[in-house]
Amino acid sequence: MGEVWIRTVNNSLVRGSMVTEIASTRGSLHEDQGYALKVILDGRAHVLIDDGELRGSLTERLEYARHLEDALLLALDEAGRMEVSAVVEHDPERDRWQVIAGAELGGSVQAGLNAAAGSRV
């Protein structure tokens, strides 16, 4: 089995096996919109989603965030069953979690480097 990683909002990776808690909070300074979803590792919070646009009551927004927490757990479980290392990340355009094999990420990085090198010629 491969290692499971989670991509944070600032594009860093945290080890899924080290997560001790998943939490949702009001993400905006304004009470009327937003939420944040984060994981806790070694007592430190790592934000996965910071959405300051979601409107509704605080209860409605946190309920929505709890739905995303549940979906994250399912994605982590799916990634843990893979034979290769995988990254779980939130796709804001589709508003869902996706599991990407580590080899696919490496391939996309290499393709980007090749394209950048080709554009300099």
PDB file of N, CA and C in Angstrom, residues 27-119:
ATOM      1  N   GLY A  27     -14.974  30.488   8.536  1.00  0.00           N
ATOM      2  CA  GLY A  27     -13.734  30.855   7.880  1.00  0.00           C
ATOM      3  C   GLY A  27     -13.596  32.327   7.586  1.00  0.00           C
ATOM      4  N   SER A  28     -14.673  33.043   7.670  1.00  0.00           N
ATOM      5  CA  SER A  28     -14.656  34.452   7.322  1.00  0.00           C
ATOM      6  C   SER A  28     -14.699  35.293   8.588  1.00  0.00           C
ATOM      7  N   LEU A  29     -14.221  36.510   8.485  1.00  0.00           N
ATOM      8  CA  LEU A  29     -14.332  37.429   9.617  1.00  0.00           C
ATOM      9  C   LEU A  29     -15.776  37.883   9.800  1.00  0.00           C
ATOM     10  N   HIS A  30     -16.573  37.698   8.773  1.00  0.00           N
ATOM     11  CA  HIS A  30     -17.984  38.093   8.820  1.00  0.00           C
ATOM     12  C   HIS A  30     -18.833  36.891   9.192  1.00  0.00           C
ATOM     13  N   GLU A  31     -19.743  37.077  10.102  1.00  0.00           N
ATOM     14  CA  GLU A  31     -20.594  35.985  10.577  1.00  0.00           C
ATOM     15  C   GLU A  31     -21.522  35.454   9.486  1.00  0.00           C
ATOM     16  N   ASP A  32     -21.792  36.261   8.448  1.00  0.00           N
ATOM     17  CA  ASP A  32     -22.822  35.887   7.481  1.00  0.00           C
ATOM     18  C   ASP A  32     -22.324  35.082   6.287  1.00  0.00           C
ATOM     19  N   GLN A  33     -21.041  34.761   6.209  1.00  0.00           N
ATOM     20  CA  GLN A  33     -20.576  33.962   5.077  1.00  0.00           C
ATOM     21  C   GLN A  33     -19.271  33.251   5.394  1.00  0.00           C
ATOM     22  N   GLY A  34     -19.022  32.187   4.647  1.00  0.00           N
ATOM     23  CA  GLY A  34     -17.760  31.482   4.695  1.00  0.00           C
ATOM     24  C   GLY A  34     -17.629  30.378   5.723  1.00  0.00           C
ATOM     25  N   TYR A  35     -16.632  29.525   5.497  1.00  0.00           N
ATOM     26  CA  TYR A  35     -16.251  28.457   6.414  1.00  0.00           C
ATOM     27  C   TYR A  35     -14.833  28.035   6.051  1.00  0.00           C
ATOM     28  N   ALA A  36     -14.203  27.315   6.919  1.00  0.00           N
ATOM     29  CA  ALA A  36     -12.895  26.731   6.652  1.00  0.00           C
ATOM     30  C   ALA A  36     -12.929  25.275   7.104  1.00  0.00           C
ATOM     31  N   LEU A  37     -12.232  24.437   6.366  1.00  0.00           N
ATOM     32  CA  LEU A  37     -12.098  23.040   6.742  1.00  0.00           C
ATOM     33  C   LEU A  37     -10.606  22.782   6.898  1.00  0.00           C
ATOM     34  N   LYS A  38     -10.219  22.177   8.012  1.00  0.00           N
ATOM     35  CA  LYS A  38      -8.803  21.958   8.277  1.00  0.00           C
ATOM     36  C   LYS A  38      -8.581  20.604   8.926  1.00  0.00           C
ATOM     37  N   VAL A  39      -7.334  20.154   8.846  1.00  0.00           N
ATOM     38  CA  VAL A  39      -6.921  18.948   9.548  1.00  0.00           C
ATOM     39  C   VAL A  39      -5.886  19.366  10.582  1.00  0.00           C
ATOM     40  N   ILE A  40      -5.817  18.588  11.649  1.00  0.00           N
ATOM     41  CA  ILE A  40      -4.874  18.865  12.734  1.00  0.00           C
ATOM     42  C   ILE A  40      -3.820  17.756  12.741  1.00  0.00           C
ATOM     43  N   LEU A  41      -2.544  18.156  12.737  1.00  0.00           N
ATOM     44  CA  LEU A  41      -1.404  17.249  12.843  1.00  0.00           C
ATOM     45  C   LEU A  41      -0.464  17.822  13.877  1.00  0.00           C
ATOM     46  N   ASP A  42      -0.069  17.018  14.820  1.00  0.00           N
ATOM     47  CA  ASP A  42       0.870  17.461  15.855  1.00  0.00           C
ATOM     48  C   ASP A  42       0.429  18.771  16.506  1.00  0.00           C
ATOM     49  N   GLY A  43      -0.861  18.935  16.717  1.00  0.00           N
ATOM     50  CA  GLY A  43      -1.393  20.125  17.362  1.00  0.00           C
ATOM     51  C   GLY A  43      -1.441  21.358  16.484  1.00  0.00           C
ATOM     52  N   ARG A  44      -1.125  21.216  15.204  1.00  0.00           N
ATOM     53  CA  ARG A  44      -1.086  22.358  14.286  1.00  0.00           C
ATOM     54  C   ARG A  44      -2.160  22.196  13.212  1.00  0.00           C
ATOM     55  N   ALA A  45      -2.879  23.272  12.934  1.00  0.00           N
ATOM     56  CA  ALA A  45      -3.950  23.237  11.932  1.00  0.00           C
ATOM     57  C   ALA A  45      -3.389  23.476  10.537  1.00  0.00           C
ATOM     58  N   HIS A  46      -3.903  22.715   9.579  1.00  0.00           N
ATOM     59  CA  HIS A  46      -3.555  22.863   8.167  1.00  0.00           C
ATOM     60  C   HIS A  46      -4.871  23.024   7.400  1.00  0.00           C
ATOM     61  N   VAL A  47      -5.077  24.186   6.809  1.00  0.00           N
ATOM     62  CA  VAL A  47      -6.336  24.497   6.138  1.00  0.00           C
ATOM     63  C   VAL A  47      -6.390  23.801   4.786  1.00  0.00           C
ATOM     64  N   LEU A  48      -7.496  23.093   4.533  1.00  0.00           N
ATOM     65  CA  LEU A  48      -7.706  22.418   3.262  1.00  0.00           C
ATOM     66  C   LEU A  48      -8.632  23.212   2.353  1.00  0.00           C
ATOM     67  N   ILE A  49      -9.632  23.849   2.940  1.00  0.00           N
ATOM     68  CA  ILE A  49     -10.577  24.680   2.189  1.00  0.00           C
ATOM     69  C   ILE A  49     -10.798  25.952   2.993  1.00  0.00           C
ATOM     70  N   ASP A  50     -10.733  27.083   2.327  1.00  0.00           N
ATOM     71  CA  ASP A  50     -11.052  28.368   2.947  1.00  0.00           C
ATOM     72  C   ASP A  50     -11.997  29.088   1.990  1.00  0.00           C
ATOM     73  N   ASP A  51     -13.276  28.957   2.250  1.00  0.00           N
ATOM     74  CA  ASP A  51     -14.297  29.503   1.359  1.00  0.00           C
ATOM     75  C   ASP A  51     -15.001  30.662   2.056  1.00  0.00           C
ATOM     76  N   GLY A  52     -14.686  31.873   1.679  1.00  0.00           N
ATOM     77  CA  GLY A  52     -15.308  33.050   2.257  1.00  0.00           C
ATOM     78  C   GLY A  52     -16.551  33.493   1.519  1.00  0.00           C
ATOM     79  N   GLU A  53     -16.971  32.712   0.515  1.00  0.00           N
ATOM     80  CA  GLU A  53     -18.104  33.109  -0.323  1.00  0.00           C
ATOM     81  C   GLU A  53     -19.410  32.430   0.060  1.00  0.00           C
ATOM     82  N   LEU A  54     -19.362  31.286   0.719  1.00  0.00           N
ATOM     83  CA  LEU A  54     -20.580  30.537   1.012  1.00  0.00           C
ATOM     84  C   LEU A  54     -21.463  31.324   1.965  1.00  0.00           C
ATOM     85  N   ARG A  55     -22.671  31.581   1.550  1.00  0.00           N
ATOM     86  CA  ARG A  55     -23.620  32.341   2.366  1.00  0.00           C
ATOM     87  C   ARG A  55     -24.561  31.397   3.091  1.00  0.00           C
ATOM     88  N   GLY A  56     -25.350  31.947   3.969  1.00  0.00           N
ATOM     89  CA  GLY A  56     -26.293  31.175   4.763  1.00  0.00           C
ATOM     90  C   GLY A  56     -26.004  31.376   6.232  1.00  0.00           C
ATOM     91  N   SER A  57     -26.835  30.784   7.043  1.00  0.00           N
ATOM     92  CA  SER A  57     -26.622  30.898   8.488  1.00  0.00           C
ATOM     93  C   SER A  57     -25.372  30.114   8.868  1.00  0.00           C
ATOM     94  N   LEU A  58     -24.817  30.424  10.016  1.00  0.00           N
ATOM     95  CA  LEU A  58     -23.636  29.704  10.491  1.00  0.00           C
ATOM     96  C   LEU A  58     -23.930  28.210  10.578  1.00  0.00           C
ATOM     97  N   THR A  59     -25.093  27.854  11.052  1.00  0.00           N
ATOM     98  CA  THR A  59     -25.474  26.447  11.160  1.00  0.00           C
ATOM     99  C   THR A  59     -25.491  25.777   9.798  1.00  0.00           C
ATOM    100  N   GLU A  60     -26.055  26.443   8.788  1.00  0.00           N
ATOM    101  CA  GLU A  60     -26.110  25.880   7.431  1.00  0.00           C
ATOM    102  C   GLU A  60     -24.708  25.709   6.846  1.00  0.00           C
ATOM    103  N   ARG A  61     -23.855  26.716   7.048  1.00  0.00           N
ATOM    104  CA  ARG A  61     -22.504  26.647   6.497  1.00  0.00           C
ATOM    105  C   ARG A  61     -21.687  25.554   7.157  1.00  0.00           C
ATOM    106  N   LEU A  62     -21.814  25.423   8.474  1.00  0.00           N
ATOM    107  CA  LEU A  62     -21.057  24.382   9.167  1.00  0.00           C
ATOM    108  C   LEU A  62     -21.600  22.996   8.843  1.00  0.00           C
ATOM    109  N   GLU A  63     -22.881  22.886   8.591  1.00  0.00           N
ATOM    110  CA  GLU A  63     -23.457  21.606   8.163  1.00  0.00           C
ATOM    111  C   GLU A  63     -22.890  21.219   6.793  1.00  0.00           C
ATOM    112  N   TYR A  64     -22.775  22.185   5.903  1.00  0.00           N
ATOM    113  CA  TYR A  64     -22.178  21.937   4.590  1.00  0.00           C
ATOM    114  C   TYR A  64     -20.720  21.504   4.754  1.00  0.00           C
ATOM    115  N   ALA A  65     -19.989  22.177   5.630  1.00  0.00           N
ATOM    116  CA  ALA A  65     -18.595  21.817   5.882  1.00  0.00           C
ATOM    117  C   ALA A  65     -18.501  20.407   6.464  1.00  0.00           C
ATOM    118  N   ARG A  66     -19.434  20.018   7.316  1.00  0.00           N
ATOM    119  CA  ARG A  66     -19.443  18.653   7.866  1.00  0.00           C
ATOM    120  C   ARG A  66     -19.663  17.623   6.761  1.00  0.00           C
ATOM    121  N   HIS A  67     -20.489  17.980   5.786  1.00  0.00           N
ATOM    122  CA  HIS A  67     -20.693  17.106   4.625  1.00  0.00           C
ATOM    123  C   HIS A  67     -19.351  16.911   3.897  1.00  0.00           C
ATOM    124  N   LEU A  68     -18.585  17.983   3.748  1.00  0.00           N
ATOM    125  CA  LEU A  68     -17.277  17.878   3.106  1.00  0.00           C
ATOM    126  C   LEU A  68     -16.292  17.087   3.960  1.00  0.00           C
ATOM    127  N   GLU A  69     -16.415  17.165   5.277  1.00  0.00           N
ATOM    128  CA  GLU A  69     -15.585  16.354   6.170  1.00  0.00           C
ATOM    129  C   GLU A  69     -15.846  14.872   5.921  1.00  0.00           C
ATOM    130  N   ASP A  70     -17.127  14.507   5.849  1.00  0.00           N
ATOM    131  CA  ASP A  70     -17.491  13.113   5.589  1.00  0.00           C
ATOM    132  C   ASP A  70     -16.955  12.650   4.241  1.00  0.00           C
ATOM    133  N   ALA A  71     -17.084  13.509   3.231  1.00  0.00           N
ATOM    134  CA  ALA A  71     -16.579  13.178   1.902  1.00  0.00           C
ATOM    135  C   ALA A  71     -15.054  13.040   1.920  1.00  0.00           C
ATOM    136  N   LEU A  72     -14.369  13.852   2.718  1.00  0.00           N
ATOM    137  CA  LEU A  72     -12.920  13.738   2.857  1.00  0.00           C
ATOM    138  C   LEU A  72     -12.548  12.384   3.450  1.00  0.00           C
ATOM    139  N   LEU A  73     -13.275  11.954   4.464  1.00  0.00           N
ATOM    140  CA  LEU A  73     -12.997  10.637   5.068  1.00  0.00           C
ATOM    141  C   LEU A  73     -13.149   9.522   4.041  1.00  0.00           C
ATOM    142  N   LEU A  74     -14.170   9.608   3.205  1.00  0.00           N
ATOM    143  CA  LEU A  74     -14.364   8.598   2.161  1.00  0.00           C
ATOM    144  C   LEU A  74     -13.216   8.634   1.151  1.00  0.00           C
ATOM    145  N   ALA A  75     -12.775   9.835   0.775  1.00  0.00           N
ATOM    146  CA  ALA A  75     -11.665   9.966  -0.167  1.00  0.00           C
ATOM    147  C   ALA A  75     -10.374   9.415   0.440  1.00  0.00           C
ATOM    148  N   LEU A  76     -10.141   9.679   1.718  1.00  0.00           N
ATOM    149  CA  LEU A  76      -8.949   9.147   2.382  1.00  0.00           C
ATOM    150  C   LEU A  76      -8.986   7.628   2.440  1.00  0.00           C
ATOM    151  N   ASP A  77     -10.169   7.068   2.673  1.00  0.00           N
ATOM    152  CA  ASP A  77     -10.328   5.620   2.697  1.00  0.00           C
ATOM    153  C   ASP A  77     -10.048   5.032   1.317  1.00  0.00           C
ATOM    154  N   GLU A  78     -10.576   5.691   0.279  1.00  0.00           N
ATOM    155  CA  GLU A  78     -10.327   5.241  -1.099  1.00  0.00           C
ATOM    156  C   GLU A  78      -8.833   5.290  -1.412  1.00  0.00           C
ATOM    157  N   ALA A  79      -8.181   6.386  -1.054  1.00  0.00           N
ATOM    158  CA  ALA A  79      -6.746   6.533  -1.316  1.00  0.00           C
ATOM    159  C   ALA A  79      -5.941   5.489  -0.559  1.00  0.00           C
ATOM    160  N   GLY A  80      -6.359   5.160   0.653  1.00  0.00           N
ATOM    161  CA  GLY A  80      -5.654   4.174   1.464  1.00  0.00           C
ATOM    162  C   GLY A  80      -5.727   2.768   0.895  1.00  0.00           C
ATOM    163  N   ARG A  81      -6.731   2.485   0.090  1.00  0.00           N
ATOM    164  CA  ARG A  81      -6.882   1.165  -0.533  1.00  0.00           C
ATOM    165  C   ARG A  81      -6.073   1.039  -1.828  1.00  0.00           C
ATOM    166  N   MET A  82      -5.504   2.138  -2.313  1.00  0.00           N
ATOM    167  CA  MET A  82      -4.734   2.093  -3.551  1.00  0.00           C
ATOM    168  C   MET A  82      -3.385   1.428  -3.304  1.00  0.00           C
ATOM    169  N   GLU A  83      -2.836   0.835  -4.323  1.00  0.00           N
ATOM    170  CA  GLU A  83      -1.539   0.161  -4.221  1.00  0.00           C
ATOM    171  C   GLU A  83      -0.370   1.134  -4.313  1.00  0.00           C
ATOM    172  N   VAL A  84      -0.648   2.360  -4.739  1.00  0.00           N
ATOM    173  CA  VAL A  84       0.403   3.363  -4.919  1.00  0.00           C
ATOM    174  C   VAL A  84       0.126   4.547  -4.005  1.00  0.00           C
ATOM    175  N   SER A  85       1.130   5.387  -3.815  1.00  0.00           N
ATOM    176  CA  SER A  85       0.933   6.615  -3.036  1.00  0.00           C
ATOM    177  C   SER A  85      -0.042   7.523  -3.780  1.00  0.00           C
ATOM    178  N   ALA A  86      -0.858   8.244  -3.007  1.00  0.00           N
ATOM    179  CA  ALA A  86      -1.885   9.078  -3.612  1.00  0.00           C
ATOM    180  C   ALA A  86      -2.038  10.387  -2.833  1.00  0.00           C
ATOM    181  N   VAL A  87      -2.559  11.377  -3.535  1.00  0.00           N
ATOM    182  CA  VAL A  87      -2.838  12.680  -2.942  1.00  0.00           C
ATOM    183  C   VAL A  87      -4.336  12.922  -3.019  1.00  0.00           C
ATOM    184  N   VAL A  88      -4.913  13.347  -1.896  1.00  0.00           N
ATOM    185  CA  VAL A  88      -6.322  13.735  -1.837  1.00  0.00           C
ATOM    186  C   VAL A  88      -6.349  15.257  -1.842  1.00  0.00           C
ATOM    187  N   GLU A  89      -7.125  15.824  -2.770  1.00  0.00           N
ATOM    188  CA  GLU A  89      -7.217  17.276  -2.830  1.00  0.00           C
ATOM    189  C   GLU A  89      -8.640  17.692  -3.159  1.00  0.00           C
ATOM    190  N   HIS A  90      -8.969  18.917  -2.755  1.00  0.00           N
ATOM    191  CA  HIS A  90     -10.293  19.459  -3.027  1.00  0.00           C
ATOM    192  C   HIS A  90     -10.266  20.166  -4.371  1.00  0.00           C
ATOM    193  N   ASP A  91     -11.226  19.838  -5.224  1.00  0.00           N
ATOM    194  CA  ASP A  91     -11.366  20.490  -6.522  1.00  0.00           C
ATOM    195  C   ASP A  91     -12.446  21.554  -6.377  1.00  0.00           C
ATOM    196  N   PRO A  92     -12.064  22.831  -6.266  1.00  0.00           N
ATOM    197  CA  PRO A  92     -13.063  23.873  -6.016  1.00  0.00           C
ATOM    198  C   PRO A  92     -14.040  24.081  -7.173  1.00  0.00           C
ATOM    199  N   GLU A  93     -13.622  23.780  -8.393  1.00  0.00           N
ATOM    200  CA  GLU A  93     -14.521  23.955  -9.528  1.00  0.00           C
ATOM    201  C   GLU A  93     -15.676  22.967  -9.488  1.00  0.00           C
ATOM    202  N   ARG A  94     -15.388  21.740  -9.071  1.00  0.00           N
ATOM    203  CA  ARG A  94     -16.437  20.718  -8.972  1.00  0.00           C
ATOM    204  C   ARG A  94     -16.929  20.549  -7.542  1.00  0.00           C
ATOM    205  N   ASP A  95     -16.286  21.252  -6.600  1.00  0.00           N
ATOM    206  CA  ASP A  95     -16.618  21.208  -5.182  1.00  0.00           C
ATOM    207  C   ASP A  95     -16.702  19.777  -4.663  1.00  0.00           C
ATOM    208  N   ARG A  96     -15.632  19.042  -4.920  1.00  0.00           N
ATOM    209  CA  ARG A  96     -15.547  17.662  -4.443  1.00  0.00           C
ATOM    210  C   ARG A  96     -14.099  17.280  -4.254  1.00  0.00           C
ATOM    211  N   TRP A  97     -13.886  16.199  -3.508  1.00  0.00           N
ATOM    212  CA  TRP A  97     -12.541  15.688  -3.271  1.00  0.00           C
ATOM    213  C   TRP A  97     -12.167  14.780  -4.414  1.00  0.00           C
ATOM    214  N   GLN A  98     -10.900  14.798  -4.773  1.00  0.00           N
ATOM    215  CA  GLN A  98     -10.414  13.871  -5.787  1.00  0.00           C
ATOM    216  C   GLN A  98      -9.151  13.195  -5.280  1.00  0.00           C
ATOM    217  N   VAL A  99      -8.953  11.964  -5.723  1.00  0.00           N
ATOM    218  CA  VAL A  99      -7.789  11.174  -5.353  1.00  0.00           C
ATOM    219  C   VAL A  99      -6.929  11.039  -6.608  1.00  0.00           C
ATOM    220  N   ILE A 100      -5.674  11.442  -6.485  1.00  0.00           N
ATOM    221  CA  ILE A 100      -4.761  11.413  -7.624  1.00  0.00           C
ATOM    222  C   ILE A 100      -3.555  10.557  -7.250  1.00  0.00           C
ATOM    223  N   ALA A 101      -3.231   9.594  -8.101  1.00  0.00           N
ATOM    224  CA  ALA A 101      -2.061   8.754  -7.862  1.00  0.00           C
ATOM    225  C   ALA A 101      -0.809   9.615  -7.938  1.00  0.00           C
ATOM    226  N   GLY A 102       0.139   9.341  -7.066  1.00  0.00           N
ATOM    227  CA  GLY A 102       1.378  10.115  -7.029  1.00  0.00           C
ATOM    228  C   GLY A 102       2.101  10.115  -8.366  1.00  0.00           C
ATOM    229  N   ALA A 103       2.067   9.002  -9.090  1.00  0.00           N
ATOM    230  CA  ALA A 103       2.730   8.934 -10.389  1.00  0.00           C
ATOM    231  C   ALA A 103       2.097   9.900 -11.384  1.00  0.00           C
ATOM    232  N   GLU A 104       0.783  10.092 -11.283  1.00  0.00           N
ATOM    233  CA  GLU A 104       0.110  11.042 -12.165  1.00  0.00           C
ATOM    234  C   GLU A 104       0.578  12.459 -11.868  1.00  0.00           C
ATOM    235  N   LEU A 105       0.754  12.775 -10.601  1.00  0.00           N
ATOM    236  CA  LEU A 105       1.242  14.106 -10.233  1.00  0.00           C
ATOM    237  C   LEU A 105       2.647  14.322 -10.761  1.00  0.00           C
ATOM    238  N   GLY A 106       3.489  13.321 -10.622  1.00  0.00           N
ATOM    239  CA  GLY A 106       4.850  13.433 -11.130  1.00  0.00           C
ATOM    240  C   GLY A 106       4.869  13.619 -12.629  1.00  0.00           C
ATOM    241  N   GLY A 107       3.985  12.925 -13.332  1.00  0.00           N
ATOM    242  CA  GLY A 107       3.895  13.068 -14.777  1.00  0.00           C
ATOM    243  C   GLY A 107       3.445  14.442 -15.180  1.00  0.00           C
ATOM    244  N   SER A 108       2.501  15.030 -14.447  1.00  0.00           N
ATOM    245  CA  SER A 108       2.021  16.366 -14.803  1.00  0.00           C
ATOM    246  C   SER A 108       3.080  17.415 -14.520  1.00  0.00           C
ATOM    247  N   VAL A 109       3.891  17.206 -13.493  1.00  0.00           N
ATOM    248  CA  VAL A 109       4.982  18.137 -13.209  1.00  0.00           C
ATOM    249  C   VAL A 109       6.011  18.063 -14.325  1.00  0.00           C
ATOM    250  N   GLN A 110       6.366  16.841 -14.731  1.00  0.00           N
ATOM    251  CA  GLN A 110       7.352  16.674 -15.798  1.00  0.00           C
ATOM    252  C   GLN A 110       6.829  17.257 -17.110  1.00  0.00           C
ATOM    253  N   ALA A 111       5.548  17.051 -17.415  1.00  0.00           N
ATOM    254  CA  ALA A 111       4.963  17.606 -18.635  1.00  0.00           C
ATOM    255  C   ALA A 111       5.024  19.130 -18.596  1.00  0.00           C
ATOM    256  N   GLY A 112       4.764  19.711 -17.438  1.00  0.00           N
ATOM    257  CA  GLY A 112       4.841  21.163 -17.291  1.00  0.00           C
ATOM    258  C   GLY A 112       6.257  21.670 -17.480  1.00  0.00           C
ATOM    259  N   LEU A 113       7.232  20.936 -16.946  1.00  0.00           N
ATOM    260  CA  LEU A 113       8.635  21.324 -17.122  1.00  0.00           C
ATOM    261  C   LEU A 113       9.056  21.214 -18.581  1.00  0.00           C
ATOM    262  N   ASN A 114       8.609  20.137 -19.251  1.00  0.00           N
ATOM    263  CA  ASN A 114       8.931  19.977 -20.665  1.00  0.00           C
ATOM    264  C   ASN A 114       8.304  21.081 -21.497  1.00  0.00           C
ATOM    265  N   ALA A 115       7.064  21.437 -21.198  1.00  0.00           N
ATOM    266  CA  ALA A 115       6.384  22.503 -21.939  1.00  0.00           C
ATOM    267  C   ALA A 115       7.081  23.845 -21.713  1.00  0.00           C
ATOM    268  N   ALA A 116       7.493  24.096 -20.473  1.00  0.00           N
ATOM    269  CA  ALA A 116       8.188  25.349 -20.172  1.00  0.00           C
ATOM    270  C   ALA A 116       9.537  25.392 -20.887  1.00  0.00           C
ATOM    271  N   ALA A 117      10.240  24.284 -20.924  1.00  0.00           N
ATOM    272  CA  ALA A 117      11.536  24.247 -21.611  1.00  0.00           C
ATOM    273  C   ALA A 117      11.336  24.435 -23.109  1.00  0.00           C
ATOM    274  N   GLY A 118      10.282  23.841 -23.655  1.00  0.00           N
ATOM    275  CA  GLY A 118       9.995  23.991 -25.081  1.00  0.00           C
ATOM    276  C   GLY A 118       9.600  25.399 -25.455  1.00  0.00           C
ATOM    277  N   SER A 119       8.956  26.126 -24.559  1.00  0.00           N
ATOM    278  CA  SER A 119       8.516  27.476 -24.869  1.00  0.00           C
ATOM    279  C   SER A 119       9.669  28.465 -24.854  1.00  0.00           C
TER     280      SER A 119
END
